[in-house]
Short mmCIF file of N, CA and C in Angstrom, two decimals:
data_model
loop_
_atom_site.label_atom_id
_atom_site.label_comp_id
_atom_site.label_asym_id
_atom_site.label_seq_id
_atom_site.Cartn_x
_atom_site.Cartn_y
_atom_site.Cartn_z
N VAL A 155 41.50 -13.46 6.79
CA VAL A 155 41.46 -13.76 8.22
C VAL A 155 40.27 -14.66 8.49
N GLY A 156 40.53 -15.72 9.25
CA GLY A 156 39.46 -16.59 9.71
C GLY A 156 39.51 -16.67 11.22
N THR A 157 38.35 -16.83 11.85
CA THR A 157 38.28 -16.90 13.30
C THR A 157 37.43 -18.09 13.73
N SER A 158 37.59 -18.46 15.00
CA SER A 158 36.73 -19.47 15.60
C SER A 158 36.68 -19.23 17.10
N TYR A 159 35.52 -19.53 17.66
CA TYR A 159 35.32 -19.42 19.10
C TYR A 159 34.88 -20.77 19.68
N ARG A 160 35.17 -21.81 18.95
CA ARG A 160 34.83 -23.16 19.43
C ARG A 160 35.73 -23.55 20.58
N GLU A 161 35.20 -24.33 21.50
CA GLU A 161 36.00 -24.83 22.61
C GLU A 161 36.84 -26.03 22.20
N ASP A 162 36.36 -26.81 21.23
CA ASP A 162 37.13 -27.95 20.71
C ASP A 162 38.30 -27.38 19.92
N SER A 163 39.50 -27.58 20.43
CA SER A 163 40.69 -26.94 19.87
C SER A 163 40.97 -27.34 18.43
N ALA A 164 40.89 -28.62 18.11
CA ALA A 164 41.15 -29.08 16.74
C ALA A 164 40.12 -28.49 15.78
N ALA A 165 38.85 -28.50 16.19
CA ALA A 165 37.79 -27.94 15.34
C ALA A 165 37.98 -26.43 15.18
N ALA A 166 38.39 -25.75 16.24
CA ALA A 166 38.62 -24.31 16.17
C ALA A 166 39.76 -24.00 15.19
N GLY A 167 40.83 -24.76 15.26
CA GLY A 167 41.94 -24.56 14.33
C GLY A 167 41.53 -24.77 12.89
N ARG A 168 40.79 -25.84 12.64
CA ARG A 168 40.32 -26.12 11.27
C ARG A 168 39.41 -25.00 10.77
N GLU A 169 38.47 -24.58 11.61
CA GLU A 169 37.51 -23.56 11.20
C GLU A 169 38.20 -22.22 10.88
N ALA A 170 39.10 -21.79 11.75
CA ALA A 170 39.78 -20.51 11.53
C ALA A 170 40.67 -20.57 10.29
N ALA A 171 41.40 -21.67 10.13
CA ALA A 171 42.28 -21.81 8.96
C ALA A 171 41.48 -21.88 7.67
N ALA A 172 40.42 -22.66 7.67
CA ALA A 172 39.58 -22.78 6.47
C ALA A 172 38.96 -21.44 6.11
N GLY A 173 38.52 -20.69 7.11
CA GLY A 173 37.95 -19.37 6.85
C GLY A 173 38.96 -18.41 6.24
N ALA A 174 40.19 -18.47 6.70
CA ALA A 174 41.23 -17.59 6.15
C ALA A 174 41.57 -17.97 4.72
N ILE A 175 41.73 -19.25 4.48
CA ILE A 175 42.08 -19.71 3.13
C ILE A 175 40.97 -19.40 2.14
N ALA A 176 39.72 -19.52 2.55
CA ALA A 176 38.59 -19.25 1.66
C ALA A 176 38.61 -17.81 1.15
N ARG A 177 39.12 -16.90 1.94
CA ARG A 177 39.15 -15.48 1.54
C ARG A 177 40.27 -15.16 0.56
N LEU A 178 41.19 -16.12 0.36
CA LEU A 178 42.27 -15.90 -0.61
C LEU A 178 41.82 -16.16 -2.04
N SER A 179 40.69 -16.77 -2.20
CA SER A 179 40.19 -17.14 -3.53
C SER A 179 41.09 -18.22 -4.12
N THR A 180 41.82 -17.92 -5.19
CA THR A 180 42.65 -18.94 -5.83
C THR A 180 44.13 -18.82 -5.47
N ALA A 181 44.51 -17.78 -4.73
CA ALA A 181 45.91 -17.59 -4.37
C ALA A 181 46.34 -18.62 -3.33
N SER A 182 47.62 -18.92 -3.31
CA SER A 182 48.18 -19.83 -2.32
C SER A 182 48.78 -19.03 -1.18
N PRO A 183 48.55 -19.46 0.06
CA PRO A 183 49.12 -18.71 1.18
C PRO A 183 50.64 -18.83 1.23
N ALA A 184 51.30 -17.69 1.48
CA ALA A 184 52.76 -17.68 1.62
C ALA A 184 53.17 -17.77 3.08
N VAL A 185 52.28 -17.37 3.99
CA VAL A 185 52.53 -17.45 5.42
C VAL A 185 51.20 -17.40 6.15
N ALA A 186 51.15 -18.04 7.31
CA ALA A 186 49.98 -17.96 8.20
C ALA A 186 50.45 -17.38 9.53
N ILE A 187 49.66 -16.44 10.05
CA ILE A 187 49.95 -15.83 11.34
C ILE A 187 48.78 -16.18 12.26
N VAL A 188 49.09 -16.79 13.40
CA VAL A 188 48.07 -17.34 14.29
C VAL A 188 48.15 -16.68 15.66
N TYR A 189 46.98 -16.28 16.17
CA TYR A 189 46.85 -15.81 17.54
C TYR A 189 45.72 -16.60 18.18
N ALA A 190 45.96 -17.14 19.38
CA ALA A 190 44.95 -17.95 20.05
C ALA A 190 45.03 -17.75 21.56
N THR A 191 43.94 -18.06 22.22
CA THR A 191 43.95 -17.98 23.68
C THR A 191 44.68 -19.20 24.25
N ALA A 192 45.28 -19.01 25.41
CA ALA A 192 46.13 -20.04 26.02
C ALA A 192 45.34 -21.22 26.59
N ASP A 193 44.02 -21.09 26.70
CA ASP A 193 43.22 -22.19 27.25
C ASP A 193 43.06 -23.35 26.29
N HIS A 194 43.35 -23.13 25.01
CA HIS A 194 43.23 -24.22 24.03
C HIS A 194 44.26 -25.32 24.30
N ASP A 195 43.93 -26.53 23.87
CA ASP A 195 44.92 -27.60 23.79
C ASP A 195 45.78 -27.21 22.59
N GLN A 196 46.97 -26.70 22.86
CA GLN A 196 47.80 -26.08 21.82
C GLN A 196 48.16 -27.07 20.71
N ALA A 197 48.48 -28.31 21.05
CA ALA A 197 48.83 -29.31 20.03
C ALA A 197 47.63 -29.62 19.14
N ALA A 198 46.46 -29.76 19.71
CA ALA A 198 45.25 -30.05 18.93
C ALA A 198 44.90 -28.85 18.05
N LEU A 199 45.05 -27.64 18.59
CA LEU A 199 44.77 -26.43 17.82
C LEU A 199 45.67 -26.35 16.60
N LEU A 200 46.97 -26.52 16.81
CA LEU A 200 47.92 -26.44 15.69
C LEU A 200 47.68 -27.57 14.69
N ALA A 201 47.35 -28.75 15.16
CA ALA A 201 47.05 -29.87 14.26
C ALA A 201 45.84 -29.54 13.39
N GLY A 202 44.83 -28.92 13.98
CA GLY A 202 43.66 -28.52 13.21
C GLY A 202 43.99 -27.50 12.14
N ILE A 203 44.81 -26.52 12.49
CA ILE A 203 45.24 -25.50 11.51
C ILE A 203 46.06 -26.16 10.41
N ARG A 204 47.03 -26.99 10.79
CA ARG A 204 47.92 -27.62 9.81
C ARG A 204 47.16 -28.57 8.88
N SER A 205 46.04 -29.15 9.35
CA SER A 205 45.27 -30.04 8.48
C SER A 205 44.67 -29.27 7.31
N GLU A 206 44.45 -27.98 7.49
CA GLU A 206 43.89 -27.13 6.42
C GLU A 206 44.98 -26.48 5.57
N MET A 207 46.17 -26.38 6.09
CA MET A 207 47.26 -25.71 5.36
C MET A 207 48.60 -26.36 5.63
N PRO A 208 48.75 -27.62 5.22
CA PRO A 208 50.03 -28.30 5.44
C PRO A 208 51.15 -27.63 4.65
N GLY A 209 52.29 -27.52 5.29
CA GLY A 209 53.47 -26.98 4.60
C GLY A 209 53.54 -25.47 4.50
N VAL A 210 52.51 -24.75 4.87
CA VAL A 210 52.54 -23.28 4.81
C VAL A 210 53.35 -22.79 6.01
N PRO A 211 54.34 -21.91 5.79
CA PRO A 211 55.07 -21.35 6.92
C PRO A 211 54.09 -20.70 7.90
N LEU A 212 54.28 -20.96 9.19
CA LEU A 212 53.32 -20.51 10.20
C LEU A 212 54.07 -19.93 11.39
N VAL A 213 53.59 -18.80 11.89
CA VAL A 213 54.10 -18.20 13.12
C VAL A 213 52.92 -17.70 13.93
N GLY A 214 53.15 -17.49 15.21
CA GLY A 214 52.09 -16.93 16.04
C GLY A 214 52.37 -17.16 17.51
N CYS A 215 51.36 -16.84 18.32
CA CYS A 215 51.51 -16.99 19.76
C CYS A 215 50.15 -16.94 20.44
N SER A 216 50.17 -17.35 21.70
CA SER A 216 48.99 -17.17 22.53
C SER A 216 48.92 -15.70 22.93
N GLY A 217 47.71 -15.24 23.21
CA GLY A 217 47.54 -13.84 23.53
C GLY A 217 46.59 -13.60 24.68
N GLU A 218 46.63 -12.39 25.17
CA GLU A 218 45.72 -11.95 26.22
C GLU A 218 44.29 -11.95 25.71
N GLY A 219 44.15 -11.68 24.44
CA GLY A 219 42.88 -11.71 23.73
C GLY A 219 43.18 -11.89 22.27
N VAL A 220 42.15 -11.94 21.47
CA VAL A 220 42.32 -12.13 20.03
C VAL A 220 41.58 -11.01 19.32
N ILE A 221 42.28 -10.34 18.41
CA ILE A 221 41.70 -9.26 17.62
C ILE A 221 41.61 -9.75 16.19
N ALA A 222 40.42 -9.66 15.62
CA ALA A 222 40.23 -10.06 14.22
C ALA A 222 39.00 -9.35 13.67
N HIS A 223 39.10 -9.02 12.40
CA HIS A 223 38.02 -8.32 11.72
C HIS A 223 37.69 -7.04 12.50
N ASP A 224 36.46 -6.91 12.93
CA ASP A 224 36.05 -5.69 13.64
C ASP A 224 35.75 -5.95 15.11
N GLU A 225 36.36 -7.00 15.66
CA GLU A 225 36.07 -7.31 17.06
C GLU A 225 37.34 -7.70 17.81
N SER A 226 37.24 -7.57 19.12
CA SER A 226 38.30 -8.00 20.03
C SER A 226 37.64 -8.83 21.11
N THR A 227 38.25 -9.95 21.44
CA THR A 227 37.68 -10.76 22.50
C THR A 227 38.77 -11.20 23.46
N GLU A 228 38.47 -11.08 24.71
CA GLU A 228 39.33 -11.62 25.75
C GLU A 228 38.73 -12.92 26.26
N ALA A 229 37.69 -13.38 25.58
CA ALA A 229 37.02 -14.62 25.97
C ALA A 229 37.95 -15.81 25.75
N PHE A 230 37.68 -16.85 26.49
CA PHE A 230 38.44 -18.07 26.28
C PHE A 230 38.03 -18.72 24.97
N SER A 231 38.89 -19.57 24.47
CA SER A 231 38.63 -20.37 23.28
C SER A 231 38.42 -19.53 22.03
N ALA A 232 39.34 -18.64 21.78
CA ALA A 232 39.32 -17.83 20.56
C ALA A 232 40.60 -18.10 19.76
N VAL A 233 40.47 -18.11 18.44
CA VAL A 233 41.63 -18.24 17.56
C VAL A 233 41.40 -17.42 16.30
N ALA A 234 42.44 -16.76 15.83
CA ALA A 234 42.40 -16.04 14.57
C ALA A 234 43.59 -16.49 13.74
N VAL A 235 43.34 -16.76 12.48
CA VAL A 235 44.38 -17.15 11.54
C VAL A 235 44.34 -16.16 10.38
N MET A 236 45.48 -15.53 10.12
CA MET A 236 45.59 -14.65 8.96
C MET A 236 46.57 -15.28 7.98
N VAL A 237 46.18 -15.37 6.74
CA VAL A 237 47.09 -15.86 5.71
C VAL A 237 47.40 -14.71 4.76
N VAL A 238 48.62 -14.71 4.27
CA VAL A 238 49.08 -13.69 3.33
C VAL A 238 49.57 -14.41 2.08
N ALA A 239 49.15 -13.91 0.94
CA ALA A 239 49.62 -14.43 -0.34
C ALA A 239 50.38 -13.32 -1.05
N SER A 240 51.53 -13.65 -1.61
CA SER A 240 52.30 -12.65 -2.33
C SER A 240 53.23 -13.34 -3.33
N ASP A 241 53.31 -12.77 -4.50
CA ASP A 241 54.26 -13.25 -5.50
C ASP A 241 55.62 -12.57 -5.32
N ARG A 242 55.67 -11.49 -4.53
CA ARG A 242 56.90 -10.72 -4.39
C ARG A 242 57.58 -10.87 -3.04
N ILE A 243 56.79 -11.07 -2.00
CA ILE A 243 57.36 -11.13 -0.66
C ILE A 243 57.56 -12.58 -0.24
N ARG A 244 58.74 -12.85 0.30
CA ARG A 244 59.02 -14.19 0.86
C ARG A 244 59.04 -14.08 2.38
N PHE A 245 58.60 -15.11 3.02
CA PHE A 245 58.55 -15.15 4.47
C PHE A 245 59.42 -16.30 4.97
N ARG A 246 60.14 -16.07 6.04
CA ARG A 246 60.97 -17.09 6.65
C ARG A 246 60.59 -17.15 8.13
N THR A 247 60.30 -18.34 8.61
CA THR A 247 59.96 -18.50 10.02
C THR A 247 61.19 -19.00 10.76
N LEU A 248 61.42 -18.42 11.92
CA LEU A 248 62.60 -18.78 12.73
C LEU A 248 62.17 -18.94 14.18
N LEU A 249 62.87 -19.79 14.88
CA LEU A 249 62.59 -20.02 16.29
C LEU A 249 63.89 -20.06 17.07
N VAL A 250 63.90 -19.32 18.16
CA VAL A 250 65.01 -19.37 19.10
C VAL A 250 64.41 -19.70 20.46
N GLU A 251 64.85 -20.78 21.04
CA GLU A 251 64.38 -21.17 22.37
C GLU A 251 65.35 -20.64 23.42
N GLY A 252 64.96 -20.73 24.69
CA GLY A 252 65.82 -20.31 25.78
C GLY A 252 65.82 -18.82 26.05
N TYR A 253 64.83 -18.11 25.55
CA TYR A 253 64.73 -16.67 25.76
C TYR A 253 64.65 -16.34 27.25
N GLY A 254 63.91 -17.13 28.01
CA GLY A 254 63.77 -16.87 29.44
C GLY A 254 65.07 -17.04 30.20
N GLU A 255 65.87 -18.03 29.82
CA GLU A 255 67.13 -18.29 30.52
C GLU A 255 68.20 -17.28 30.15
N SER A 256 68.22 -16.84 28.89
CA SER A 256 69.26 -15.91 28.44
C SER A 256 68.74 -15.04 27.32
N PRO A 257 68.09 -13.93 27.66
CA PRO A 257 67.56 -13.05 26.62
C PRO A 257 68.65 -12.56 25.64
N ALA A 258 69.80 -12.17 26.16
CA ALA A 258 70.88 -11.70 25.29
C ALA A 258 71.37 -12.83 24.39
N GLY A 259 71.51 -14.02 24.94
CA GLY A 259 71.93 -15.17 24.13
C GLY A 259 70.91 -15.49 23.05
N ALA A 260 69.63 -15.37 23.39
CA ALA A 260 68.58 -15.61 22.39
C ALA A 260 68.64 -14.56 21.28
N GLY A 261 68.91 -13.31 21.63
CA GLY A 261 69.06 -12.26 20.62
C GLY A 261 70.23 -12.53 19.69
N GLU A 262 71.35 -12.98 20.25
CA GLU A 262 72.52 -13.31 19.43
C GLU A 262 72.23 -14.51 18.52
N ARG A 263 71.54 -15.53 19.05
CA ARG A 263 71.21 -16.71 18.23
C ARG A 263 70.24 -16.35 17.10
N LEU A 264 69.29 -15.44 17.38
CA LEU A 264 68.38 -15.02 16.32
C LEU A 264 69.13 -14.26 15.24
N ALA A 265 70.02 -13.37 15.63
CA ALA A 265 70.83 -12.64 14.64
C ALA A 265 71.61 -13.61 13.76
N ALA A 266 72.15 -14.66 14.35
CA ALA A 266 72.91 -15.65 13.58
C ALA A 266 72.02 -16.37 12.57
N LEU A 267 70.74 -16.56 12.90
CA LEU A 267 69.80 -17.18 11.95
C LEU A 267 69.38 -16.21 10.85
N VAL A 268 69.27 -14.94 11.18
CA VAL A 268 68.82 -13.92 10.22
C VAL A 268 69.95 -13.51 9.27
N ASN A 269 71.17 -13.38 9.77
CA ASN A 269 72.27 -12.83 8.97
C ASN A 269 72.52 -13.51 7.63
N PRO A 270 72.41 -14.83 7.50
CA PRO A 270 72.62 -15.43 6.17
C PRO A 270 71.60 -14.97 5.12
N HIS A 271 70.47 -14.41 5.56
CA HIS A 271 69.40 -13.99 4.66
C HIS A 271 69.18 -12.48 4.70
N ILE A 272 70.09 -11.76 5.33
CA ILE A 272 69.86 -10.35 5.62
C ILE A 272 69.80 -9.48 4.36
N ALA A 273 70.43 -9.89 3.29
CA ALA A 273 70.39 -9.09 2.06
C ALA A 273 68.96 -8.95 1.55
N ASP A 274 68.12 -9.95 1.79
CA ASP A 274 66.73 -9.92 1.33
C ASP A 274 65.75 -9.51 2.42
N ALA A 275 66.22 -9.32 3.64
CA ALA A 275 65.33 -9.05 4.76
C ALA A 275 64.84 -7.61 4.74
N ALA A 276 63.55 -7.44 5.00
CA ALA A 276 62.96 -6.11 5.07
C ALA A 276 62.59 -5.74 6.50
N CYS A 277 62.23 -6.72 7.32
CA CYS A 277 61.90 -6.46 8.72
C CYS A 277 61.82 -7.78 9.48
N LEU A 278 61.78 -7.66 10.80
CA LEU A 278 61.60 -8.81 11.68
C LEU A 278 60.30 -8.60 12.46
N CYS A 279 59.52 -9.63 12.57
CA CYS A 279 58.32 -9.63 13.40
C CYS A 279 58.56 -10.61 14.54
N LEU A 280 58.54 -10.12 15.76
CA LEU A 280 58.89 -10.93 16.93
C LEU A 280 57.68 -11.14 17.84
N MET A 281 57.60 -12.32 18.45
CA MET A 281 56.53 -12.65 19.39
C MET A 281 57.11 -13.40 20.59
N PRO A 282 57.98 -12.76 21.36
CA PRO A 282 58.62 -13.47 22.48
C PRO A 282 57.65 -13.72 23.64
N ASP A 283 58.04 -14.64 24.48
CA ASP A 283 57.29 -14.99 25.68
C ASP A 283 57.18 -13.77 26.58
N GLY A 284 55.95 -13.39 26.92
CA GLY A 284 55.73 -12.21 27.76
C GLY A 284 55.91 -12.45 29.24
N LEU A 285 56.14 -13.70 29.64
CA LEU A 285 56.32 -14.01 31.06
C LEU A 285 57.77 -14.28 31.42
N GLN A 286 58.60 -14.48 30.42
CA GLN A 286 60.00 -14.82 30.68
C GLN A 286 60.89 -13.82 29.96
N GLY A 287 62.09 -13.69 30.45
CA GLY A 287 63.11 -12.92 29.75
C GLY A 287 62.96 -11.41 29.90
N ASN A 288 63.95 -10.72 29.40
CA ASN A 288 64.00 -9.27 29.40
C ASN A 288 64.11 -8.83 27.95
N CYS A 289 63.06 -8.26 27.42
CA CYS A 289 63.02 -7.92 25.99
C CYS A 289 64.05 -6.85 25.62
N THR A 290 64.34 -5.95 26.53
CA THR A 290 65.35 -4.93 26.24
C THR A 290 66.72 -5.57 26.02
N GLU A 291 67.09 -6.52 26.88
CA GLU A 291 68.36 -7.24 26.71
C GLU A 291 68.36 -8.01 25.39
N PHE A 292 67.26 -8.66 25.10
CA PHE A 292 67.12 -9.43 23.86
C PHE A 292 67.32 -8.54 22.64
N LEU A 293 66.60 -7.43 22.60
CA LEU A 293 66.69 -6.53 21.44
C LEU A 293 68.07 -5.89 21.32
N SER A 294 68.69 -5.53 22.42
CA SER A 294 70.04 -4.95 22.37
C SER A 294 71.03 -5.93 21.76
N ALA A 295 70.98 -7.17 22.19
CA ALA A 295 71.89 -8.19 21.65
C ALA A 295 71.58 -8.49 20.19
N LEU A 296 70.30 -8.56 19.85
CA LEU A 296 69.90 -8.81 18.46
C LEU A 296 70.44 -7.73 17.55
N HIS A 297 70.16 -6.46 17.87
CA HIS A 297 70.61 -5.35 17.02
C HIS A 297 72.13 -5.27 16.94
N ALA A 298 72.81 -5.59 18.03
CA ALA A 298 74.28 -5.53 18.03
C ALA A 298 74.90 -6.58 17.11
N LYS A 299 74.22 -7.69 16.91
CA LYS A 299 74.77 -8.79 16.12
C LYS A 299 74.23 -8.86 14.69
N LEU A 300 73.19 -8.11 14.35
CA LEU A 300 72.68 -8.13 12.97
C LEU A 300 73.70 -7.50 12.03
N ALA A 301 73.85 -8.07 10.86
CA ALA A 301 74.81 -7.58 9.88
C ALA A 301 74.41 -6.23 9.30
N LYS A 302 73.12 -5.89 9.36
CA LYS A 302 72.65 -4.57 8.95
C LYS A 302 71.41 -4.25 9.79
N PRO A 303 71.11 -2.97 9.98
CA PRO A 303 69.93 -2.62 10.76
C PRO A 303 68.64 -3.09 10.06
N LEU A 304 67.70 -3.57 10.85
CA LEU A 304 66.39 -3.97 10.35
C LEU A 304 65.31 -3.42 11.27
N PRO A 305 64.19 -2.99 10.69
CA PRO A 305 63.06 -2.61 11.54
C PRO A 305 62.52 -3.85 12.26
N VAL A 306 62.07 -3.66 13.49
CA VAL A 306 61.51 -4.74 14.29
C VAL A 306 60.12 -4.33 14.74
N VAL A 307 59.18 -5.27 14.64
CA VAL A 307 57.81 -5.05 15.08
C VAL A 307 57.35 -6.33 15.77
N GLY A 308 56.33 -6.24 16.59
CA GLY A 308 55.81 -7.45 17.21
C GLY A 308 55.10 -7.17 18.51
N GLY A 309 54.97 -8.20 19.30
CA GLY A 309 54.31 -8.10 20.59
C GLY A 309 54.62 -9.33 21.41
N LEU A 310 54.34 -9.24 22.69
CA LEU A 310 54.67 -10.33 23.60
C LEU A 310 53.53 -11.34 23.69
N ALA A 311 53.89 -12.61 23.71
CA ALA A 311 52.90 -13.66 23.92
C ALA A 311 52.36 -13.56 25.35
N ALA A 312 51.07 -13.85 25.51
CA ALA A 312 50.42 -13.72 26.82
C ALA A 312 49.57 -14.95 27.10
N ASP A 313 48.94 -14.94 28.28
CA ASP A 313 48.16 -16.14 28.67
C ASP A 313 46.88 -15.81 29.42
N ALA A 314 46.20 -14.74 29.06
CA ALA A 314 44.90 -14.36 29.64
C ALA A 314 44.98 -14.17 31.15
N MET A 315 46.04 -13.51 31.60
CA MET A 315 46.20 -13.11 32.99
C MET A 315 46.33 -14.26 33.99
N SER A 316 46.66 -15.45 33.52
CA SER A 316 46.90 -16.54 34.47
C SER A 316 48.35 -16.54 34.94
N PHE A 317 49.23 -15.89 34.18
CA PHE A 317 50.64 -15.75 34.52
C PHE A 317 51.31 -17.10 34.77
N GLU A 318 50.96 -18.08 33.94
CA GLU A 318 51.53 -19.41 34.08
C GLU A 318 52.42 -19.81 32.91
N ARG A 319 51.88 -19.68 31.68
CA ARG A 319 52.63 -20.17 30.52
C ARG A 319 52.07 -19.56 29.25
N THR A 320 52.96 -19.06 28.40
CA THR A 320 52.56 -18.60 27.07
C THR A 320 53.08 -19.59 26.04
N TYR A 321 52.61 -19.43 24.82
CA TYR A 321 52.99 -20.34 23.74
C TYR A 321 53.40 -19.54 22.51
N GLN A 322 54.43 -20.03 21.84
CA GLN A 322 54.85 -19.48 20.57
C GLN A 322 54.77 -20.61 19.54
N TYR A 323 54.28 -20.27 18.34
CA TYR A 323 54.11 -21.25 17.27
C TYR A 323 55.07 -20.92 16.13
N VAL A 324 55.77 -21.92 15.66
CA VAL A 324 56.61 -21.78 14.46
C VAL A 324 56.48 -23.08 13.67
N ASP A 325 55.86 -22.95 12.51
CA ASP A 325 55.61 -24.09 11.64
C ASP A 325 54.86 -25.19 12.41
N ASP A 326 55.46 -26.34 12.65
CA ASP A 326 54.76 -27.43 13.34
C ASP A 326 55.18 -27.55 14.79
N LYS A 327 55.83 -26.54 15.33
CA LYS A 327 56.38 -26.61 16.69
C LYS A 327 55.66 -25.61 17.62
N ILE A 328 55.45 -26.03 18.85
CA ILE A 328 54.88 -25.19 19.89
C ILE A 328 55.88 -25.15 21.04
N VAL A 329 56.25 -23.95 21.47
CA VAL A 329 57.19 -23.83 22.59
C VAL A 329 56.69 -22.77 23.58
N SER A 330 57.27 -22.78 24.75
CA SER A 330 57.15 -21.69 25.71
C SER A 330 58.57 -21.22 25.96
N GLY A 331 58.71 -19.93 26.19
CA GLY A 331 60.06 -19.40 26.44
C GLY A 331 60.84 -19.16 25.15
N GLY A 332 60.15 -19.01 24.05
CA GLY A 332 60.80 -18.76 22.76
C GLY A 332 60.69 -17.33 22.32
#
């Protein structure tokens, strides 16, 4: 895990990503999980992270605060990047947009993306927009359409109590309402 509290979004992304990668020693990251405050320039933040780890599957979201190591901060301009290395576990990043407009439709579309890989799936980690959609409708439709039951874990993307816009990150893409 690497963190940064810099206000410069690109520098914060680079610093947090570099800190996380340094802790892996010689292993290669299999996935990066990113949590950041919504005040960052999201495109610059992601570009900074990607400059340190191009091609690594990446997921994450903006949050009410950022928890990393032994601290929690609700301060602005915080980012945490966790990288995981594994020779046994594979990670697949998926994105479904339109969650706010149709939570049930988004759940069905996610199931359609997961089902071709369900034989190898162990769980789903979800980070839907916390300001849009109905998560109960989303989860009901998702579970109804999955080819086999899967455990689900996750949390809602947030925006530090401004109630304006949250962000979800998947690989090189930034969306709201995903």
